[in-house]
Coordinates of C-alpha atoms in Angstrom, one line a residue:
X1 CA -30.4 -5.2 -10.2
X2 CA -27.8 -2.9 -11.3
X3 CA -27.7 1.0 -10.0
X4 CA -28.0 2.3 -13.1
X5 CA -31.4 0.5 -13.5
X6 CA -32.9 1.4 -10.5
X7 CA -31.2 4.7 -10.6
X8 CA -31.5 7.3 -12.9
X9 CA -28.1 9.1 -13.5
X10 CA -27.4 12.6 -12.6
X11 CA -24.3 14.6 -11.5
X12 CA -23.7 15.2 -7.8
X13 CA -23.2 19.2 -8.2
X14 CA -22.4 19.4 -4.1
X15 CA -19.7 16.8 -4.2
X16 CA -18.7 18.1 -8.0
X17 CA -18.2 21.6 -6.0
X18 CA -16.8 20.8 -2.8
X19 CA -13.8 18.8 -4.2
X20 CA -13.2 21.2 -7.3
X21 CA -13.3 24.0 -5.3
X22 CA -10.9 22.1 -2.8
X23 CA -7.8 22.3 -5.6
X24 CA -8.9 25.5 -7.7
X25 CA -8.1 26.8 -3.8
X26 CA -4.9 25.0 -4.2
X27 CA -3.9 25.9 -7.6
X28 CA -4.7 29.7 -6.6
X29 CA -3.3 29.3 -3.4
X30 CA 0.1 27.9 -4.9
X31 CA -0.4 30.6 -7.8
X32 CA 0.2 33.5 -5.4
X33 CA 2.2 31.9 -2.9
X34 CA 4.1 28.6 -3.5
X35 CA 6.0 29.1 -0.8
X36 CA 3.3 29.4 1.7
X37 CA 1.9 26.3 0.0
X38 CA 5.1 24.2 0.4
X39 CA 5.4 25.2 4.1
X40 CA 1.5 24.4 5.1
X41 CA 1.7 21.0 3.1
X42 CA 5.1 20.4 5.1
X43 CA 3.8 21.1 8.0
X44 CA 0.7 19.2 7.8
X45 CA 2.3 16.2 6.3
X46 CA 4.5 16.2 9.7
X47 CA 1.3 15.9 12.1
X48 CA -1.1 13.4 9.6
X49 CA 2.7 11.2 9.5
X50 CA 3.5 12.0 13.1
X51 CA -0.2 11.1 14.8
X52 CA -1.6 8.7 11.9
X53 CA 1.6 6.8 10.9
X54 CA 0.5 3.9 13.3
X55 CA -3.1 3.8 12.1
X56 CA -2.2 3.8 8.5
X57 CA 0.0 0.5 9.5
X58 CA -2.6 -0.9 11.4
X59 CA -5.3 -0.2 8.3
X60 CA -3.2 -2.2 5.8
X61 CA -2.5 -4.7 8.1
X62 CA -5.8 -5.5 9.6
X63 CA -7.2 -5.1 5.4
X64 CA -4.9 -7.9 4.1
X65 CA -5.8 -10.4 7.2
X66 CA -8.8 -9.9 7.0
X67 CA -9.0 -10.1 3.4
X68 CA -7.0 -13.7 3.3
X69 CA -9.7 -14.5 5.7
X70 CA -12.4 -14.3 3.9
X71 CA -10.8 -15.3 0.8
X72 CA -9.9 -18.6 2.2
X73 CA -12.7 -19.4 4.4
X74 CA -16.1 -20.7 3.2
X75 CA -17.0 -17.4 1.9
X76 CA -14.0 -17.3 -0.8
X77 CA -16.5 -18.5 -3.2
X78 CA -19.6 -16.1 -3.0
X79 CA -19.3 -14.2 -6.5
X80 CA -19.9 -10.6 -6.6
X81 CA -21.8 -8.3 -8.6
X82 CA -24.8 -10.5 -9.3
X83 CA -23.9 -11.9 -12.5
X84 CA -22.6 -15.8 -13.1
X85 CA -19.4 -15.2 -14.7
X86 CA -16.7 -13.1 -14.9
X87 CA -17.6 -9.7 -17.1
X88 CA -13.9 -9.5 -18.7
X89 CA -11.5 -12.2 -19.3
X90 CA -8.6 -12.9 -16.7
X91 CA -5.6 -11.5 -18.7
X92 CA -7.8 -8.3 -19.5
X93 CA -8.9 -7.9 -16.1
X94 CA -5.9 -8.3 -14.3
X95 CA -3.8 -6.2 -16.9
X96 CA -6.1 -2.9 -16.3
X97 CA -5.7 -4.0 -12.1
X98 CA -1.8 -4.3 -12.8
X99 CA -1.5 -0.8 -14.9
X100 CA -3.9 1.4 -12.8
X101 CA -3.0 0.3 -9.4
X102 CA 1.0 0.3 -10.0
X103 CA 0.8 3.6 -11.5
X104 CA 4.1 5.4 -13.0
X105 CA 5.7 4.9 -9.6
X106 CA 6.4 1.5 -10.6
X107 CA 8.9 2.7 -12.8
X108 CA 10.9 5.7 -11.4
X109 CA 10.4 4.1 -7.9
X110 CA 11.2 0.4 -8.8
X111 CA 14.4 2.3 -9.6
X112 CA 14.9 4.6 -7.1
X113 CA 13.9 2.9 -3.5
X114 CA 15.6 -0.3 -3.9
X115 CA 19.0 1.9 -4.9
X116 CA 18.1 4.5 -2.0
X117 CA 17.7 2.0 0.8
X118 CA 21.0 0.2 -0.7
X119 CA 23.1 3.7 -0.2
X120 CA 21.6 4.8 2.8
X121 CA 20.3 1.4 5.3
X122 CA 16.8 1.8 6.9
X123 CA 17.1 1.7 10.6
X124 CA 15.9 -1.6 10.4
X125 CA 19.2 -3.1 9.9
X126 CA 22.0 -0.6 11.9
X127 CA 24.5 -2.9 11.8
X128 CA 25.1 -2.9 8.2
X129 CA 27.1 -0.9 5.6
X130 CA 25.7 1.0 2.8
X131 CA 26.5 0.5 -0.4
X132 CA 28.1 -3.0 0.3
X133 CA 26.7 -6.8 -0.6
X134 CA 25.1 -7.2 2.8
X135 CA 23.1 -3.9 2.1
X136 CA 21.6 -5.9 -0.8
X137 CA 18.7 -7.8 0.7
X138 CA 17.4 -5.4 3.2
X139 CA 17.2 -2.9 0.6
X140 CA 15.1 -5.0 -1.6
X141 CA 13.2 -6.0 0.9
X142 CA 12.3 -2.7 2.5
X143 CA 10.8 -1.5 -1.2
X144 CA 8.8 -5.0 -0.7
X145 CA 7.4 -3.3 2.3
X146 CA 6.3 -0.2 0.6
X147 CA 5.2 -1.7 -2.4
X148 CA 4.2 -5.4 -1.6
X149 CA 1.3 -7.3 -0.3
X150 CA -0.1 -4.0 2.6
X151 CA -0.4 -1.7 -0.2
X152 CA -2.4 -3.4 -2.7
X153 CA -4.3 -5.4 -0.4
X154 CA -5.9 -1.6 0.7
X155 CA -6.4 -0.7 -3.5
X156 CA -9.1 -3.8 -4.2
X157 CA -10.1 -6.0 -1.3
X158 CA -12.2 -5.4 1.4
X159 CA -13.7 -2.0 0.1
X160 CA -14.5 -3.2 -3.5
X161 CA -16.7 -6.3 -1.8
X162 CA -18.3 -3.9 0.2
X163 CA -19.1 -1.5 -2.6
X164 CA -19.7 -4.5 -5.1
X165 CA -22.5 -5.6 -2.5
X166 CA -24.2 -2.0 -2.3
X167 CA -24.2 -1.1 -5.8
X168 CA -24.6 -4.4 -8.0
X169 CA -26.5 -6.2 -5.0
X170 CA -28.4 -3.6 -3.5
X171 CA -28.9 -1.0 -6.1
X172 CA -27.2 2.0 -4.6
X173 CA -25.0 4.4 -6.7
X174 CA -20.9 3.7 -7.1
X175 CA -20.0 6.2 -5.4
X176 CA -17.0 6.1 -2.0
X177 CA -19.8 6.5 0.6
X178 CA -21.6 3.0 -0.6
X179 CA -19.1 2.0 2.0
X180 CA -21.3 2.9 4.9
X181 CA -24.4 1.6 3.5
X182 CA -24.4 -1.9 5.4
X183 CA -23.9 0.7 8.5
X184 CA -26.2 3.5 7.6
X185 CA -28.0 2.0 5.3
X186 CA -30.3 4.4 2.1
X187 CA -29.9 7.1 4.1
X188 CA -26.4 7.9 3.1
X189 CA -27.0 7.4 -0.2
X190 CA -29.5 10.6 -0.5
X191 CA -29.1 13.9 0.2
X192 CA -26.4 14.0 3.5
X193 CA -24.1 16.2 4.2
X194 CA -21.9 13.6 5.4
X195 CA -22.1 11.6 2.2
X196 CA -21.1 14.5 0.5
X197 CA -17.9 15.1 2.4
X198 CA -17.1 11.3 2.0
X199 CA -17.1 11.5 -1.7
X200 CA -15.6 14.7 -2.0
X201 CA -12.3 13.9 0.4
X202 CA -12.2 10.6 -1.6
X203 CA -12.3 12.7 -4.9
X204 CA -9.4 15.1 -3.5
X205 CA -7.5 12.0 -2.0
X206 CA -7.8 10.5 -5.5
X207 CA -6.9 13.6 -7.6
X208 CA -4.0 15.1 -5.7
X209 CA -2.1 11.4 -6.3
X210 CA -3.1 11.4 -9.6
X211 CA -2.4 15.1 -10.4
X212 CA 1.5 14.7 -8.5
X213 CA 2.1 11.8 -10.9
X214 CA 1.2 13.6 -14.3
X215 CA 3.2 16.6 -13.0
X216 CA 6.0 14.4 -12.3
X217 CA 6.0 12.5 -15.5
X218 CA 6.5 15.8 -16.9
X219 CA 9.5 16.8 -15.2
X220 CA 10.7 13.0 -15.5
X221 CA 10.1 12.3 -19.5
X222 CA 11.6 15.9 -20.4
X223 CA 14.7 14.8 -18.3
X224 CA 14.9 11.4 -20.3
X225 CA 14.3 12.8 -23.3
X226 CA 17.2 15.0 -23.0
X227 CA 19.4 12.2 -21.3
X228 CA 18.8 9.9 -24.6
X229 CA 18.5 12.5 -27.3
X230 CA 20.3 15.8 -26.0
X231 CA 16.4 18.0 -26.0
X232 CA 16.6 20.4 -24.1
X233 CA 14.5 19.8 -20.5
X234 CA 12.7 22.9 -20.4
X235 CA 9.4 23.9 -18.8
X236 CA 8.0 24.3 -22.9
X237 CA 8.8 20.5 -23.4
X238 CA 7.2 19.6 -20.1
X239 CA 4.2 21.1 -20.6
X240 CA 3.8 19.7 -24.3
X241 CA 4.3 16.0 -22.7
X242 CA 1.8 16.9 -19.8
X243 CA -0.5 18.2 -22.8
X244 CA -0.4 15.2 -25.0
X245 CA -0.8 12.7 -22.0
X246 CA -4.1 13.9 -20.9
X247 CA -5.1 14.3 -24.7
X248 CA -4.4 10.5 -25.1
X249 CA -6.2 10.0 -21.6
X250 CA -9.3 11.8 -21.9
X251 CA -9.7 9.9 -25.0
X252 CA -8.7 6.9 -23.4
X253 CA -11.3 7.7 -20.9
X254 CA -14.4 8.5 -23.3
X255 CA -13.8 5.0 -24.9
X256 CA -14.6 3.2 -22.3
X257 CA -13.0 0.4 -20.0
X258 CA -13.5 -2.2 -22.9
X259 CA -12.1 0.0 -25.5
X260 CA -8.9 2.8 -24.4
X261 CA -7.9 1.5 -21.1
X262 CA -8.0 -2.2 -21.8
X263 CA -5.9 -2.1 -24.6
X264 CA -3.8 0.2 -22.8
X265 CA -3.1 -2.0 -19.9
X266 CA -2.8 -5.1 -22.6
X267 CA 0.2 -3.4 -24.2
X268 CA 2.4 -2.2 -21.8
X269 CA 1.9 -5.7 -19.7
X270 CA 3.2 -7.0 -23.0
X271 CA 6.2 -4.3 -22.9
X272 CA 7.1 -4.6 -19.2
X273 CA 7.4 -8.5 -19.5
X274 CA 9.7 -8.1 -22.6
X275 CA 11.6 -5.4 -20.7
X276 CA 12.0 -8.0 -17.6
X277 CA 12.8 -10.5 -20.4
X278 CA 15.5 -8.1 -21.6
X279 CA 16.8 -6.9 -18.6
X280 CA 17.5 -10.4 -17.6
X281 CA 19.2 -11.8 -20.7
X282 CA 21.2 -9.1 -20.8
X283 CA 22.1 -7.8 -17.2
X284 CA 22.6 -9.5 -14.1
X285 CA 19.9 -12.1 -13.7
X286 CA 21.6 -14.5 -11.3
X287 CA 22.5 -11.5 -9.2
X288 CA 18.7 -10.9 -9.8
X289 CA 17.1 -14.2 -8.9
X290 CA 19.2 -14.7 -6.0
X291 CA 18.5 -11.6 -4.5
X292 CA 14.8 -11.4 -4.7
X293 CA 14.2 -15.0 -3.2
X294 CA 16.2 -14.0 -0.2
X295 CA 14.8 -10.4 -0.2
X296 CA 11.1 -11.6 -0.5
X297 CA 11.9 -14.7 2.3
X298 CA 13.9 -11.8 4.8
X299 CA 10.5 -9.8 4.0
X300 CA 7.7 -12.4 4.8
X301 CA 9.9 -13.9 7.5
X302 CA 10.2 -10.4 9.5
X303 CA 6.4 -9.6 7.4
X304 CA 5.0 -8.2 10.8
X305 CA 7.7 -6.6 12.5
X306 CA 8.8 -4.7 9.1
X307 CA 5.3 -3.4 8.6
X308 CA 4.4 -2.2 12.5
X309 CA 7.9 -0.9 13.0
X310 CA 7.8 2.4 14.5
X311 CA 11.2 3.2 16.0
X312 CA 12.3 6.1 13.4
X313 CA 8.8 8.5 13.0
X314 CA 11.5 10.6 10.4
X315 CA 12.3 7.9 8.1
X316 CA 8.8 6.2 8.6
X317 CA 7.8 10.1 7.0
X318 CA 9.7 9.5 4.0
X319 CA 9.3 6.0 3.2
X320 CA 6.9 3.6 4.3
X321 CA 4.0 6.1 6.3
X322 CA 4.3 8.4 3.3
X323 CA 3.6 5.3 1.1
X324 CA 1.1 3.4 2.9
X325 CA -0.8 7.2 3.3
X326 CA -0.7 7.1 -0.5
X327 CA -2.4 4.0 -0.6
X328 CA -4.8 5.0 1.5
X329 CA -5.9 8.1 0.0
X330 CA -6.2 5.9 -3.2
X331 CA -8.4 3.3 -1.3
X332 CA -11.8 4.2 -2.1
X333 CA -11.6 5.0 -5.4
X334 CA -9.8 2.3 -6.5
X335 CA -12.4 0.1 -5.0
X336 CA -15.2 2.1 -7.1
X337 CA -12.7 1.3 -10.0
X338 CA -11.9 -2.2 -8.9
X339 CA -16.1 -3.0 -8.6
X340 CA -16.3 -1.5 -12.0
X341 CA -13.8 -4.1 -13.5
X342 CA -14.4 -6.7 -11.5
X343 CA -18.2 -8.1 -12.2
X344 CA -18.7 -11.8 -12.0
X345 CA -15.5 -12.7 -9.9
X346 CA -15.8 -14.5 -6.6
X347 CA -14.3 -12.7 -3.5
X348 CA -10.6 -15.5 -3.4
X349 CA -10.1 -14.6 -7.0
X350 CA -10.6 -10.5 -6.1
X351 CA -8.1 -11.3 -2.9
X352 CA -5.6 -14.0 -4.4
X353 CA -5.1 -11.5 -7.9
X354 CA -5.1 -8.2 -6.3
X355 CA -3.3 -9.2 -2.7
X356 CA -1.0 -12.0 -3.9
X357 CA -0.2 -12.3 -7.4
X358 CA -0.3 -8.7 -7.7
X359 CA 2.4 -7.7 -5.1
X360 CA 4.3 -11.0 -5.6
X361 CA 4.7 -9.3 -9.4
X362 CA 5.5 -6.2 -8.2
X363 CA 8.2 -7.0 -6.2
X364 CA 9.9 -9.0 -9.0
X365 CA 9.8 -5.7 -11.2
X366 CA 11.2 -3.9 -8.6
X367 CA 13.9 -6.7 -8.2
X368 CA 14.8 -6.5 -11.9
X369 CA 15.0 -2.4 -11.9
X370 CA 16.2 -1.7 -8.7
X371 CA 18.5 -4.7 -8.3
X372 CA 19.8 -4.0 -12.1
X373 CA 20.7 -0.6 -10.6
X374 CA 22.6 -2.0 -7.3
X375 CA 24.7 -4.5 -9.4
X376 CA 25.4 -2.0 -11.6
X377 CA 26.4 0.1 -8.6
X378 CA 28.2 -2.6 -6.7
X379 CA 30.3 -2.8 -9.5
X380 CA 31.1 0.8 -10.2
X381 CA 29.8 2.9 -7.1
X382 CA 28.3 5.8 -8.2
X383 CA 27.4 5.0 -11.6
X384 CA 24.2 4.9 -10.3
X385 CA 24.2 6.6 -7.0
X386 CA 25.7 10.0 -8.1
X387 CA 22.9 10.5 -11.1
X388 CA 20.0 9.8 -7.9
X389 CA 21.4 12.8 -5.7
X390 CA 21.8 14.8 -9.0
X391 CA 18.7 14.7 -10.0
X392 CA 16.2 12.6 -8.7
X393 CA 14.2 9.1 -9.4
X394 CA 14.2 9.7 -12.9
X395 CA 17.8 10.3 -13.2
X396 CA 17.9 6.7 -11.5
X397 CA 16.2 5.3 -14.4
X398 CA 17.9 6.2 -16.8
X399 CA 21.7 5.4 -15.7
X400 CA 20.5 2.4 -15.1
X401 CA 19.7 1.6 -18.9
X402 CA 22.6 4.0 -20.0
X403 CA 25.0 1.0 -18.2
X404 CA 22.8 -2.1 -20.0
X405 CA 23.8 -3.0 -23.8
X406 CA 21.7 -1.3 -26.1
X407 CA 21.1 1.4 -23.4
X408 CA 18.9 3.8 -25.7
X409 CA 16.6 1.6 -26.9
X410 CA 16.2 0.3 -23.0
X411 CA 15.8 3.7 -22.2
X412 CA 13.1 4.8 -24.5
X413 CA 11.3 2.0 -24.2
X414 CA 11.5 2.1 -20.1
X415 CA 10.3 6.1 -20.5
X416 CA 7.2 4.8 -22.9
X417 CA 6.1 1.9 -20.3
X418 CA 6.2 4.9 -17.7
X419 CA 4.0 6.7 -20.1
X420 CA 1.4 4.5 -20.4
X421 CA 1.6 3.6 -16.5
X422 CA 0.4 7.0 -16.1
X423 CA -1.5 7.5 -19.1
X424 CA -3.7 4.2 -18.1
X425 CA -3.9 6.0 -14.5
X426 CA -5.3 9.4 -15.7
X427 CA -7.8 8.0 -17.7
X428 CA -8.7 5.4 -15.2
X429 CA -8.6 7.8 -12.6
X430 CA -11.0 10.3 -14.5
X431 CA -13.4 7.7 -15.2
X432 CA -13.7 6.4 -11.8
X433 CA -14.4 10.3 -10.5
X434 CA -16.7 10.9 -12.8
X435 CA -18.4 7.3 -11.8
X436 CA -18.2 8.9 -8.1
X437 CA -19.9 12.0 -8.9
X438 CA -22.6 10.3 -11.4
X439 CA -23.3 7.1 -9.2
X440 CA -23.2 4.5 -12.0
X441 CA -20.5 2.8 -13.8
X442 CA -21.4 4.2 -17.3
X443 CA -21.0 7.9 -16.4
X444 CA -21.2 10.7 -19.1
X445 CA -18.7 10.6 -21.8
X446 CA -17.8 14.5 -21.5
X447 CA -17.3 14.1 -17.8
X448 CA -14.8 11.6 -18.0
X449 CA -12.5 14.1 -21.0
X450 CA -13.3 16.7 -18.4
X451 CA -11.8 15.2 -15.3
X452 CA -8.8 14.1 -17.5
X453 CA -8.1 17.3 -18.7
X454 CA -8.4 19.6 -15.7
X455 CA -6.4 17.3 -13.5
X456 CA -4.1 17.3 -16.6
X457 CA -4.4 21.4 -16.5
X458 CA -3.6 21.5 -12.6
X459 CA -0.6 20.1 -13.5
X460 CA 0.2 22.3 -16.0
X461 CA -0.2 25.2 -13.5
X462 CA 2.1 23.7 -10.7
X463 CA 4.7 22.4 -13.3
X464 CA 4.9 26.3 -14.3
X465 CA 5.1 27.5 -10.6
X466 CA 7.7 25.4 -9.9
X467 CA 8.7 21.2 -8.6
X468 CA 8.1 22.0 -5.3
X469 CA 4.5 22.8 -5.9
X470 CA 3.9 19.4 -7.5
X471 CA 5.6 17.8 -4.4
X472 CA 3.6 19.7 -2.3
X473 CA 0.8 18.4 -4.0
X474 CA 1.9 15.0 -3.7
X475 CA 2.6 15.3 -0.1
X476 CA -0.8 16.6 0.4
X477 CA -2.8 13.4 -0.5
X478 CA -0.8 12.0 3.2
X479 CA -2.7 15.0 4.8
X480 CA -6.0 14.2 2.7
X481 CA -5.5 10.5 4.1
X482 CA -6.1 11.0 7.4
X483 CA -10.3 11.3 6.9
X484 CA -10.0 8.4 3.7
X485 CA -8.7 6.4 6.6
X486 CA -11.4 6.2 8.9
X487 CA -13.8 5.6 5.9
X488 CA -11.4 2.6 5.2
X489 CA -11.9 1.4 8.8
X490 CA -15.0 0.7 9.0
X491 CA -14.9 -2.3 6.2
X492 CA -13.0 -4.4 9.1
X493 CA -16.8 -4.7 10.3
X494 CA -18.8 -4.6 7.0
X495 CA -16.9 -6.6 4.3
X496 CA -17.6 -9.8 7.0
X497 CA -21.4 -8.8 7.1
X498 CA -21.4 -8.2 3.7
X499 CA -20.1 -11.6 3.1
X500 CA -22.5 -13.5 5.8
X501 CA -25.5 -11.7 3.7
X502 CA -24.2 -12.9 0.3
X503 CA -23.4 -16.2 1.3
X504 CA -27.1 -17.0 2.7
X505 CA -28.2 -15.5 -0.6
X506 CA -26.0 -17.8 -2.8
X507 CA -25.2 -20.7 -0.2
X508 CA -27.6 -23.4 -2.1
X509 CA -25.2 -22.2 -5.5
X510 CA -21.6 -22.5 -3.6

């Protein structure tokens, strides 16, 4: 029986409290003092990277083998959330997981990291020469790392059948500590302090990544508008953009999952295949296709060694610990969200789409951008490279389609598929909070438009302070990480239980 059935509805004011009170402290914090701010976050970021780099590696790693596991043992066919089939259809479903887990980073990052790690080698590969054709393949591969089959394995596996298991099969409310109920059983579920805390740090982990990305979208579209159509990039027309996105996503939001975010996630899927379509007809797509079959065969050949490296802690704090920390702090509430969207699919379709197809996509995209950009660059060094130390990952983006025939359309449409990656994010985002701190899947309407539009109004205030308080806010889900971690932990032990229960319940239907 479904929570919402057996459990009546009703805001959790302690966790609402704890975690709002958690970034108004921020906000006034950074108000007064964004210097102070900056340093702390800094600071912090150095010890959670420093003393938790190795257990963030280990998390991803041990949730992805464990998750194929499952998937592919007899268990691969239990089918969660105690319905018979699948609640949305395929395309649908795996649009929304493609839009919502990629985020805007798929865009500005698919341009920068591939074109960073290309100028500058990771220490991986010290024998080779930036900027030159053997640079190539590691530094597609090393984006692969961040952005392949670790960090979306941790967004929708092993936590979203533990969750789908509590709340669809056992009643409990959606919220991040359903996680320890096959440990702790009702208990956590009612009035703990504990439970509080768990929701609230996964509510902080969840809103400082979402909140960096809005701020940064901000800074990033006001630069391409001005790069395409000469506006001037000033704070005013960062603000308005900020403004009209969380408009659109606390609208998004109130619709629904089957109304706003689906068709969301439909369209740009639709726009970022005709943009790969584009991109390949009329840039380098043999230089393309070549590259990411070696990059993604130098990346699963060397898959375990790339991912437990630990040789350079400093660039490990920049790159792939600062990603896989991101991930992390995403973890439980994208397995709320992933639970919500995923009723009526068995656990190998939840692992093959969101752990493999998924990543294996990702990749390509970042191939396309990012190895557009290094042709581009190979050809003409620092046509690409000199915009990046300029000005930042959206600078990236845009040379890139500036160098492409019919570079302004490219470019707009490029900056409206990062839109809509972090429009479909916020709204996502907000519903899934407001499902944390309500305990069902349909939560109030004017909670989700609220969530949207105060994380949507904390950007506003640390666009207006300055870029280094979003980045500080962005570094600080790594530090929030480090307690979202342990939580993650535990589903080494209870997504296998979970599955041992479900499988004698359903065994005479498998």
């Amino acid at each position: 029986m479904e929570s919402s059935k057996r459990n009546k509805a009703s805001l959790d004011l302690p966790s609402f409290i704890l975690s709002g009170s958690v970034l108004l402290l921020f906000v006034i914090v950074a108000l007064i003092n964004a210097d102070f701010v900056a340093n702390t976050v800094d600071y912090l970021f150095g010890l959670s990277a420093t003393y938790f780099g190795i257990i963030y590696q280990i998390t991803l790693l041990g949730t992805f083998i464990i998750a194929l596991v499952l998937a592919f043992s007899k268990f691969g066919k239990i089918r969660l959330g105690n319905i018979d089939k699948p609640e949305m259809s395929t395309f649908k479903w795996i649009s929304i997981i493609m839009c919502t887990l990629l985020a805007g980073g798929g865009v500005f990052w698919a341009a920068a990291e591939p074109l960073s790690h290309f100028i500058t080698v990771p220490p991986h590969f010290s024998g080779i020469k930036g900027g030159t054709q053997e640079a190539v393949v590691p530094a597609l591969a090393m984006s692969f790392v961040d952005w392949g089959f670790l960090s979306w394995a941790i967004l929708g596996t092993l936590g979203t059948i533990v969750l789908m298991y509590a709340h669809y099969h056992k009643g409990m409310p959606l919220k991040p500590r359903a996680l320890l109920y096959p440990i702790l059983g009702e208990k956590i579920m009612k009035k703990s302090v504990f439970g509080t805390i768990v929701d609230s740090f996964s509510i902080i982990a969840v809103a400082a990544g979402t909140i960096g990305p809005i701020g940064f979208l901000g800074l990033q579209a006001g630069y391409g508008l001005s790069s395409l159509t000469g506006t001037p990039n000033t704070l005013t027309v960062h603000i308005t953009i900020i403004i009209l996105l969380v408009i659109a996503a606390a609208i998004s939001a109130v619709t629904g999952i089957h109304k706003g975010i689906q068709i969301l996630s439909s369209f740009n899927v639709v726009l970022a295949v005709a943009l790969i379509i584009g991109v390949l007809l009329l840039g380098p797509a043999q230089f393309i296709f070549n590259n990411y079959f070696e990059a993604l065969g130098l990346y699963m050949n060397k898959f375990i060694s790339f991912n437990t490296y630990r040789g350079d802690e400093a660039w490990l704090g920049l790159w792939t610990v600062f990603f896989f920390a991101w991930f992390v702090g995403y973890g439980p509430m994208m397995a709320v969200f992933a639970s919500r969207i995923s009723r009526g699919r068995t656990i190998r379709e939840l692992v093959i789409t969101v752990a493999i197809i998924a990543p294996v996509i990702t990749t390509f995209w970042f191939t396309v951008i990012g190895g557009t950009g290094i042709s581009q660059e190979l050809k003409l060094p620092g046509s690409v490279s000199a915009a990046l130390a300029e000005a930042g990952p959206p600078a990236a983006m845009m040379a890139i389609t500036e160098h492409l025939p019919f570079g302004m359309a490219f470019g707009f449409l490029f900056l409206l598929a990062t839109i809509i990656f972090v429009l479909t994010t916020t709204d996502s985002m907000s519903l899934t909070i407001s499902m944390a701190i309500s305990g069902n899947g349909h939560p109030p309407r004017w909670l989700r438009a609220f969530y949207a539009l105060v994380m949507g109004l904390v950007a506003i205030v640390l666009v207006s302070v300055g870029e280094g308080s979003v980045n500080a806010l962005q570094s600080f889900i790594v530090v929030t990480a480090v307690p979202v971690v342990l939580l993650l932990l535990t589903t080494f032990w209870t997504a296998p239980k979970v599955c041992k229960d479900l499988y004698e319940e359903q065994k005479d239907l498998l």
